[in-house]
Amino acid sequence: MTGDAQAFWLRAPGEGEIRRVELPPHGPGEVLVRTRYSGVSRGTETLVFTGRVPVDQYAGMRAPFQEGDFPAPVKYGYLSVGVVEQGPDRLRGRTVFCLHPHQTAYVVPADAVVVVPENVPAARAVLAGTVETAVNALWDAAPLIGDRVSVVGAGMVGCCVAALLARFPGVRVQLVDADPARAAVAAALGVEFALPADAAGDRDLVVHASATAEGLQRALDLLRPERAVLELSWYGDRPVTLALGGAFHSKRLGIRSSQVGTVSPRRADRGYADRLALALELLADPVFDTLLTGPSRFAELPDVLDRLATGRLPALCHLITYPEE
């Protein structure tokens, strides 16, 4: 056997634990990865942690190397960065990103890992999955030069979208959030900030990522006629109520979803590997370090997720560090 590892499991909704797992020997075409960092995708993972995945989404919400089933027990997560200790010569010793749950080491097919560019620090690379979501969203949204764009919700996904939009020539970006502390994050990303009541209207595009009904309603309110909100939030089993009796129909507004599980049809010439490689390339920009909070040790992960889920630990992408062996 290759040896033992430790993994984070959700034992029951709201109860996490560290379990010993036995690693199989790596075979031809496989790699053994020793984890250096993982990231907690706060929105999705806290919904999983609290057991709020809708039954009809159990299959659609499965992570690539998930074990167990929703609501629990389940091993979940998808932002892992480590070093290849065993495997093909082209990968051995390389830092790689993998859509793997929180675990100290793991064996996966070699084509399941993507080499992290040398100009991207390993800790920052945990954001690859979230930047990939933002890339797909902007492929769906297709903003134009000179657009006035609002991003409602300054969490991980919203901030990644804002950071990429800030690179578009002539695009004016306003990041909207109910937490005034997010103003500092917006400034670091190079975009404007506004509280919901103060947000600019008549927007060409609004991207919504607050995962609240209030945020989605405000996103609709900010649109100019004949435009649509691009919806990135995942609400789990929470109902969403909107007031559509006002200007929604007279202004001919719309809501369009974007989902990272499929590549945007606007970029049918690109595949999943292309999208993830692009996300890692974009992470060469040190501005993304603004989105990393923490760090916390792997052994603390059960408590970290509990505090994230209850709001006692404010975070964007919470960084988890692993012991060196």
Tab-separated table of C-alpha atoms in Angstrom:
chain	number	residue	atom	x	y	z
A	1	MET	CA	0.000	0.000	0.000
A	2	THR	CA	1.067	3.589	-0.572
A	3	GLY	CA	0.213	4.416	3.038
A	4	ASP	CA	-2.328	6.233	5.130
A	5	ALA	CA	-3.833	9.685	4.832
A	6	GLN	CA	-6.377	11.759	6.690
A	7	ALA	CA	-9.549	13.194	5.207
A	8	PHE	CA	-12.285	15.555	6.327
A	9	TRP	CA	-15.733	13.934	6.417
A	10	LEU	CA	-19.147	15.340	7.215
A	11	ARG	CA	-20.388	12.735	9.701
A	12	ALA	CA	-23.858	14.288	9.969
A	13	PRO	CA	-25.241	17.724	9.042
A	14	GLY	CA	-23.322	20.236	11.141
A	15	GLU	CA	-20.814	17.641	12.424
A	16	GLY	CA	-17.435	17.235	10.760
A	17	GLU	CA	-14.551	14.939	11.648
A	18	ILE	CA	-11.082	13.889	10.502
A	19	ARG	CA	-10.885	10.241	9.422
A	20	ARG	CA	-7.977	7.966	8.614
A	21	VAL	CA	-8.104	6.652	5.046
A	22	GLU	CA	-6.000	3.992	3.351
A	23	LEU	CA	-4.374	4.995	0.084
A	24	PRO	CA	-4.143	2.452	-2.737
A	25	PRO	CA	-0.872	2.046	-4.621
A	26	HIS	CA	-0.791	4.304	-7.650
A	27	GLY	CA	-1.072	2.427	-10.914
A	28	PRO	CA	-0.103	3.279	-14.489
A	29	GLY	CA	-1.475	6.666	-15.436
A	30	GLU	CA	-2.069	7.685	-11.809
A	31	VAL	CA	-0.366	10.092	-9.404
A	32	LEU	CA	0.110	10.283	-5.654
A	33	VAL	CA	-0.407	13.881	-4.529
A	34	ARG	CA	0.716	15.201	-1.142
A	35	THR	CA	-1.552	18.135	-0.277
A	36	ARG	CA	-0.084	21.518	0.597
A	37	TYR	CA	-3.215	23.675	0.664
A	38	SER	CA	-6.949	23.437	0.155
A	39	GLY	CA	-9.591	26.133	0.052
A	40	VAL	CA	-13.059	26.163	1.588
A	41	SER	CA	-15.611	27.320	-0.949
A	42	ARG	CA	-17.647	29.103	1.693
A	43	GLY	CA	-21.037	29.323	-0.007
A	44	THR	CA	-21.344	25.807	-1.401
A	45	GLU	CA	-19.453	23.986	1.327
A	46	THR	CA	-21.388	25.545	4.181
A	47	LEU	CA	-24.644	24.503	2.490
A	48	VAL	CA	-23.261	20.968	2.241
A	49	PHE	CA	-22.045	21.152	5.850
A	50	THR	CA	-25.492	22.114	7.114
A	51	GLY	CA	-27.225	19.428	5.021
A	52	ARG	CA	-29.053	21.860	2.743
A	53	VAL	CA	-28.453	20.212	-0.638
A	54	PRO	CA	-31.887	19.641	-2.247
A	55	VAL	CA	-32.681	15.977	-2.849
A	56	ASP	CA	-33.170	16.570	-6.574
A	57	GLN	CA	-29.622	18.015	-6.756
A	58	TYR	CA	-27.790	15.123	-5.092
A	59	ALA	CA	-26.452	13.868	-8.419
A	60	GLY	CA	-25.731	17.290	-9.923
A	61	MET	CA	-23.840	18.490	-6.842
A	62	ARG	CA	-21.460	15.545	-6.611
A	63	ALA	CA	-17.819	16.638	-6.589
A	64	PRO	CA	-15.394	14.730	-8.854
A	65	PHE	CA	-13.793	12.645	-6.053
A	66	GLN	CA	-16.588	12.788	-3.528
A	67	GLU	CA	-17.185	9.739	-1.364
A	68	GLY	CA	-20.451	9.020	0.404
A	69	ASP	CA	-23.763	10.652	-0.368
A	70	PHE	CA	-25.714	13.732	0.644
A	71	PRO	CA	-26.724	14.734	3.193
A	72	ALA	CA	-24.139	12.635	5.125
A	73	PRO	CA	-21.805	10.945	5.704
A	74	VAL	CA	-19.946	12.516	2.808
A	75	LYS	CA	-16.412	13.586	1.897
A	76	TYR	CA	-16.736	16.815	-0.058
A	77	GLY	CA	-14.578	19.635	-1.412
A	78	TYR	CA	-12.905	20.632	-4.669
A	79	LEU	CA	-10.095	23.162	-4.163
A	80	SER	CA	-6.867	21.231	-3.538
A	81	VAL	CA	-3.249	22.038	-4.343
A	82	GLY	CA	-0.374	19.649	-3.715
A	83	VAL	CA	2.875	18.169	-4.982
A	84	VAL	CA	3.068	14.986	-7.065
A	85	GLU	CA	5.224	12.507	-5.160
A	86	GLN	CA	4.728	9.500	-7.421
A	87	GLY	CA	3.608	9.258	-11.016
A	88	PRO	CA	4.773	10.024	-14.556
A	89	ASP	CA	8.138	11.768	-14.881
A	90	ARG	CA	6.493	14.840	-16.431
A	91	LEU	CA	4.501	15.400	-13.228
A	92	ARG	CA	6.727	14.123	-10.436
A	93	GLY	CA	7.729	17.010	-8.155
A	94	ARG	CA	5.319	19.445	-9.804
A	95	THR	CA	2.766	21.536	-7.941
A	96	VAL	CA	-0.726	20.689	-9.199
A	97	PHE	CA	-4.357	21.687	-8.726
A	98	CYS	CA	-7.044	19.037	-8.356
A	99	LEU	CA	-10.806	19.083	-7.757
A	100	HIS	CA	-10.380	16.866	-4.701
A	101	PRO	CA	-11.919	16.968	-1.201
A	102	HIS	CA	-9.885	18.035	1.835
A	103	GLN	CA	-7.377	15.212	2.383
A	104	THR	CA	-3.681	15.069	3.303
A	105	ALA	CA	-2.760	12.872	0.310
A	106	TYR	CA	-4.617	11.105	-2.489
A	107	VAL	CA	-4.233	8.934	-5.578
A	108	VAL	CA	-6.031	10.109	-8.729
A	109	PRO	CA	-5.678	9.674	-12.507
A	110	ALA	CA	-2.872	11.817	-13.898
A	111	ASP	CA	-5.290	13.653	-16.163
A	112	ALA	CA	-7.259	14.807	-13.092
A	113	VAL	CA	-4.479	17.205	-12.053
A	114	VAL	CA	-3.384	20.429	-13.729
A	115	VAL	CA	0.122	21.798	-13.305
A	116	VAL	CA	0.187	25.155	-11.530
A	117	PRO	CA	2.235	27.717	-13.503
A	118	GLU	CA	5.539	28.623	-11.869
A	119	ASN	CA	4.476	32.264	-11.501
A	120	VAL	CA	1.401	31.306	-9.424
A	121	PRO	CA	2.045	30.656	-5.692
A	122	ALA	CA	0.664	27.339	-4.460
A	123	ALA	CA	-1.596	28.971	-1.860
A	124	ARG	CA	-3.177	31.298	-4.428
A	125	ALA	CA	-3.786	28.366	-6.775
A	126	VAL	CA	-6.610	27.050	-4.535
A	127	LEU	CA	-8.721	29.790	-6.125
A	128	ALA	CA	-8.517	28.070	-9.529
A	129	GLY	CA	-11.933	26.458	-9.199
A	130	THR	CA	-13.591	29.752	-8.277
A	131	VAL	CA	-11.814	31.746	-10.982
A	132	GLU	CA	-12.920	29.023	-13.405
A	133	THR	CA	-16.522	29.744	-12.347
A	134	ALA	CA	-15.944	33.451	-12.974
A	135	VAL	CA	-14.431	32.759	-16.404
A	136	ASN	CA	-17.461	30.692	-17.383
A	137	ALA	CA	-19.797	33.419	-16.108
A	138	LEU	CA	-18.096	36.065	-18.225
A	139	TRP	CA	-18.190	33.791	-21.249
A	140	ASP	CA	-21.948	33.610	-20.635
A	141	ALA	CA	-22.332	37.341	-19.958
A	142	ALA	CA	-20.077	38.538	-22.811
A	143	PRO	CA	-19.592	42.115	-21.499
A	144	LEU	CA	-18.775	44.804	-24.046
A	145	ILE	CA	-16.230	47.619	-23.974
A	146	GLY	CA	-17.724	50.558	-22.099
A	147	ASP	CA	-20.379	48.564	-20.243
A	148	ARG	CA	-21.532	49.682	-16.809
A	149	VAL	CA	-21.541	46.517	-14.704
A	150	SER	CA	-22.580	45.767	-11.139
A	151	VAL	CA	-21.648	42.632	-9.220
A	152	VAL	CA	-24.058	42.087	-6.334
A	153	GLY	CA	-22.516	39.942	-3.608
A	154	ALA	CA	-18.860	40.283	-2.578
A	155	GLY	CA	-18.182	36.668	-1.686
A	156	MET	CA	-15.636	34.408	-3.374
A	157	VAL	CA	-17.412	34.156	-6.705
A	158	GLY	CA	-18.566	37.771	-6.872
A	159	CYS	CA	-15.089	39.073	-6.065
A	160	CYS	CA	-13.474	36.826	-8.683
A	161	VAL	CA	-15.945	38.100	-11.288
A	162	ALA	CA	-15.236	41.710	-10.270
A	163	ALA	CA	-11.482	41.133	-10.411
A	164	LEU	CA	-11.708	39.818	-13.972
A	165	LEU	CA	-14.124	42.544	-15.080
A	166	ALA	CA	-11.672	45.158	-13.819
A	167	ARG	CA	-9.338	44.036	-16.627
A	168	PHE	CA	-11.886	44.793	-19.377
A	169	PRO	CA	-11.122	48.069	-21.190
A	170	GLY	CA	-13.593	50.845	-20.528
A	171	VAL	CA	-15.810	48.742	-18.264
A	172	ARG	CA	-16.933	50.466	-15.055
A	173	VAL	CA	-17.447	47.926	-12.292
A	174	GLN	CA	-19.270	48.437	-9.021
A	175	LEU	CA	-19.159	45.742	-6.346
A	176	VAL	CA	-22.323	45.819	-4.206
A	177	ASP	CA	-22.567	44.210	-0.771
A	178	ALA	CA	-24.428	44.734	2.490
A	179	ASP	CA	-21.184	44.460	4.475
A	180	PRO	CA	-19.351	47.823	4.477
A	181	ALA	CA	-16.118	45.981	5.298
A	182	ARG	CA	-16.119	44.678	1.706
A	183	ALA	CA	-15.233	48.213	0.562
A	184	ALA	CA	-11.590	47.473	1.345
A	185	VAL	CA	-11.740	44.309	-0.776
A	186	ALA	CA	-13.277	46.233	-3.668
A	187	ALA	CA	-10.532	48.858	-3.445
A	188	ALA	CA	-7.859	46.165	-3.525
A	189	LEU	CA	-9.494	44.658	-6.619
A	190	GLY	CA	-9.565	48.045	-8.329
A	191	VAL	CA	-13.352	48.443	-8.540
A	192	GLU	CA	-15.941	50.748	-6.990
A	193	PHE	CA	-17.973	49.713	-3.946
A	194	ALA	CA	-21.511	50.520	-2.865
A	195	LEU	CA	-23.974	49.409	-0.236
A	196	PRO	CA	-27.217	48.077	-1.800
A	197	ALA	CA	-29.182	51.274	-1.115
A	198	ASP	CA	-26.478	53.403	-2.734
A	199	ALA	CA	-25.778	51.230	-5.784
A	200	ALA	CA	-25.792	52.858	-9.213
A	201	GLY	CA	-28.688	52.002	-11.520
A	202	ASP	CA	-29.275	51.827	-15.275
A	203	ARG	CA	-26.649	49.084	-15.587
A	204	ASP	CA	-25.867	47.268	-18.814
A	205	LEU	CA	-25.119	44.060	-16.934
A	206	VAL	CA	-25.653	42.880	-13.367
A	207	VAL	CA	-24.049	39.706	-12.048
A	208	HIS	CA	-25.678	38.344	-8.916
A	209	ALA	CA	-23.714	36.244	-6.418
A	210	SER	CA	-25.078	37.056	-2.943
A	211	ALA	CA	-27.225	33.892	-2.629
A	212	THR	CA	-30.040	35.976	-1.081
A	213	ALA	CA	-33.471	36.899	-2.406
A	214	GLU	CA	-32.830	40.506	-1.372
A	215	GLY	CA	-29.652	40.573	-3.435
A	216	LEU	CA	-31.368	39.150	-6.511
A	217	GLN	CA	-34.193	41.673	-6.176
A	218	ARG	CA	-31.696	44.520	-5.941
A	219	ALA	CA	-29.813	43.150	-8.951
A	220	LEU	CA	-33.018	43.327	-11.014
A	221	ASP	CA	-33.711	46.849	-9.778
A	222	LEU	CA	-30.325	48.040	-11.039
A	223	LEU	CA	-30.797	46.929	-14.661
A	224	ARG	CA	-31.582	49.160	-17.581
A	225	PRO	CA	-34.477	48.001	-19.826
A	226	GLU	CA	-34.141	44.903	-21.992
A	227	ARG	CA	-31.247	43.499	-19.938
A	228	ALA	CA	-30.857	40.403	-17.764
A	229	VAL	CA	-29.259	39.501	-14.451
A	230	LEU	CA	-26.663	36.752	-14.714
A	231	GLU	CA	-27.391	34.535	-11.710
A	232	LEU	CA	-24.415	32.763	-10.119
A	233	SER	CA	-25.882	32.065	-6.672
A	234	TRP	CA	-26.732	28.603	-5.461
A	235	TYR	CA	-29.472	28.669	-2.833
A	236	GLY	CA	-29.582	25.034	-1.787
A	237	ASP	CA	-33.045	24.230	-0.446
A	238	ARG	CA	-33.949	27.848	0.381
A	239	PRO	CA	-36.953	29.332	-1.469
A	240	VAL	CA	-36.451	32.627	-3.291
A	241	THR	CA	-39.238	35.238	-3.359
A	242	LEU	CA	-39.141	38.174	-5.794
A	243	ALA	CA	-41.425	41.164	-6.398
A	244	LEU	CA	-42.104	40.874	-10.120
A	245	GLY	CA	-45.247	42.999	-10.224
A	246	GLY	CA	-43.385	46.285	-10.784
A	247	ALA	CA	-40.943	47.123	-13.564
A	248	PHE	CA	-39.902	43.518	-14.291
A	249	HIS	CA	-42.376	43.189	-17.176
A	250	SER	CA	-42.536	46.789	-18.353
A	251	LYS	CA	-38.732	46.936	-18.605
A	252	ARG	CA	-38.627	43.430	-20.161
A	253	LEU	CA	-35.992	42.244	-17.685
A	254	GLY	CA	-34.636	38.747	-17.420
A	255	ILE	CA	-32.723	36.344	-15.164
A	256	ARG	CA	-30.243	33.967	-16.772
A	257	SER	CA	-28.343	31.271	-14.922
A	258	SER	CA	-24.686	30.378	-15.346
A	259	GLN	CA	-23.411	27.045	-14.112
A	260	VAL	CA	-19.790	25.887	-14.052
A	261	GLY	CA	-20.843	22.253	-14.506
A	262	THR	CA	-21.074	22.927	-18.247
A	263	VAL	CA	-18.849	25.055	-20.458
A	264	SER	CA	-20.616	28.165	-21.709
A	265	PRO	CA	-22.256	27.518	-25.083
A	266	ARG	CA	-20.716	30.809	-26.223
A	267	ARG	CA	-17.343	29.030	-26.038
A	268	ALA	CA	-18.207	25.671	-27.529
A	269	ASP	CA	-14.678	25.576	-28.941
A	270	ARG	CA	-13.225	25.276	-25.415
A	271	GLY	CA	-13.321	22.326	-23.044
A	272	TYR	CA	-13.102	21.940	-19.265
A	273	ALA	CA	-9.312	21.574	-19.340
A	274	ASP	CA	-8.948	24.776	-21.392
A	275	ARG	CA	-11.118	26.690	-18.941
A	276	LEU	CA	-9.208	25.497	-15.873
A	277	ALA	CA	-5.838	26.174	-17.516
A	278	LEU	CA	-6.996	29.719	-18.291
A	279	ALA	CA	-8.110	30.206	-14.678
A	280	LEU	CA	-4.656	29.176	-13.424
A	281	GLU	CA	-2.993	31.497	-15.927
A	282	LEU	CA	-5.106	34.421	-14.707
A	283	LEU	CA	-4.065	33.689	-11.118
A	284	ALA	CA	-0.594	35.054	-11.879
A	285	ASP	CA	-2.088	38.406	-10.829
A	286	PRO	CA	-1.286	38.973	-7.123
A	287	VAL	CA	-4.553	40.909	-6.688
A	288	PHE	CA	-6.234	37.535	-6.071
A	289	ASP	CA	-4.357	37.202	-2.763
A	290	THR	CA	-6.956	39.661	-1.457
A	291	LEU	CA	-9.513	36.842	-1.561
A	292	LEU	CA	-7.570	34.442	0.668
A	293	THR	CA	-8.504	34.457	4.351
A	294	GLY	CA	-7.180	32.317	7.157
A	295	PRO	CA	-5.079	30.271	7.253
A	296	SER	CA	-6.183	27.409	9.463
A	297	ARG	CA	-4.578	24.013	9.982
A	298	PHE	CA	-6.156	20.919	8.441
A	299	ALA	CA	-6.765	19.464	11.911
A	300	GLU	CA	-8.964	22.493	12.690
A	301	LEU	CA	-11.222	21.989	9.666
A	302	PRO	CA	-14.253	20.555	11.538
A	303	ASP	CA	-14.329	23.639	13.776
A	304	VAL	CA	-13.541	25.991	10.873
A	305	LEU	CA	-16.492	24.773	8.830
A	306	ASP	CA	-18.793	25.004	11.831
A	307	ARG	CA	-17.749	28.624	12.414
A	308	LEU	CA	-18.064	29.465	8.706
A	309	ALA	CA	-21.547	27.944	8.572
A	310	THR	CA	-22.754	29.903	11.601
A	311	GLY	CA	-21.133	33.168	10.506
A	312	ARG	CA	-18.764	33.310	13.495
A	313	LEU	CA	-15.783	33.190	11.123
A	314	PRO	CA	-15.930	35.808	8.346
A	315	ALA	CA	-14.149	34.641	5.229
A	316	LEU	CA	-13.881	34.739	1.467
A	317	CYS	CA	-11.810	31.701	0.451
A	318	HIS	CA	-10.565	30.249	3.723
A	319	LEU	CA	-7.131	28.702	3.285
A	320	ILE	CA	-6.338	25.331	4.882
A	321	THR	CA	-2.702	24.364	5.418
A	322	TYR	CA	-1.381	20.802	5.660
A	323	PRO	CA	1.502	19.317	7.682
A	324	GLU	CA	4.709	18.670	5.762
A	325	GLU	CA	5.754	15.031	5.878
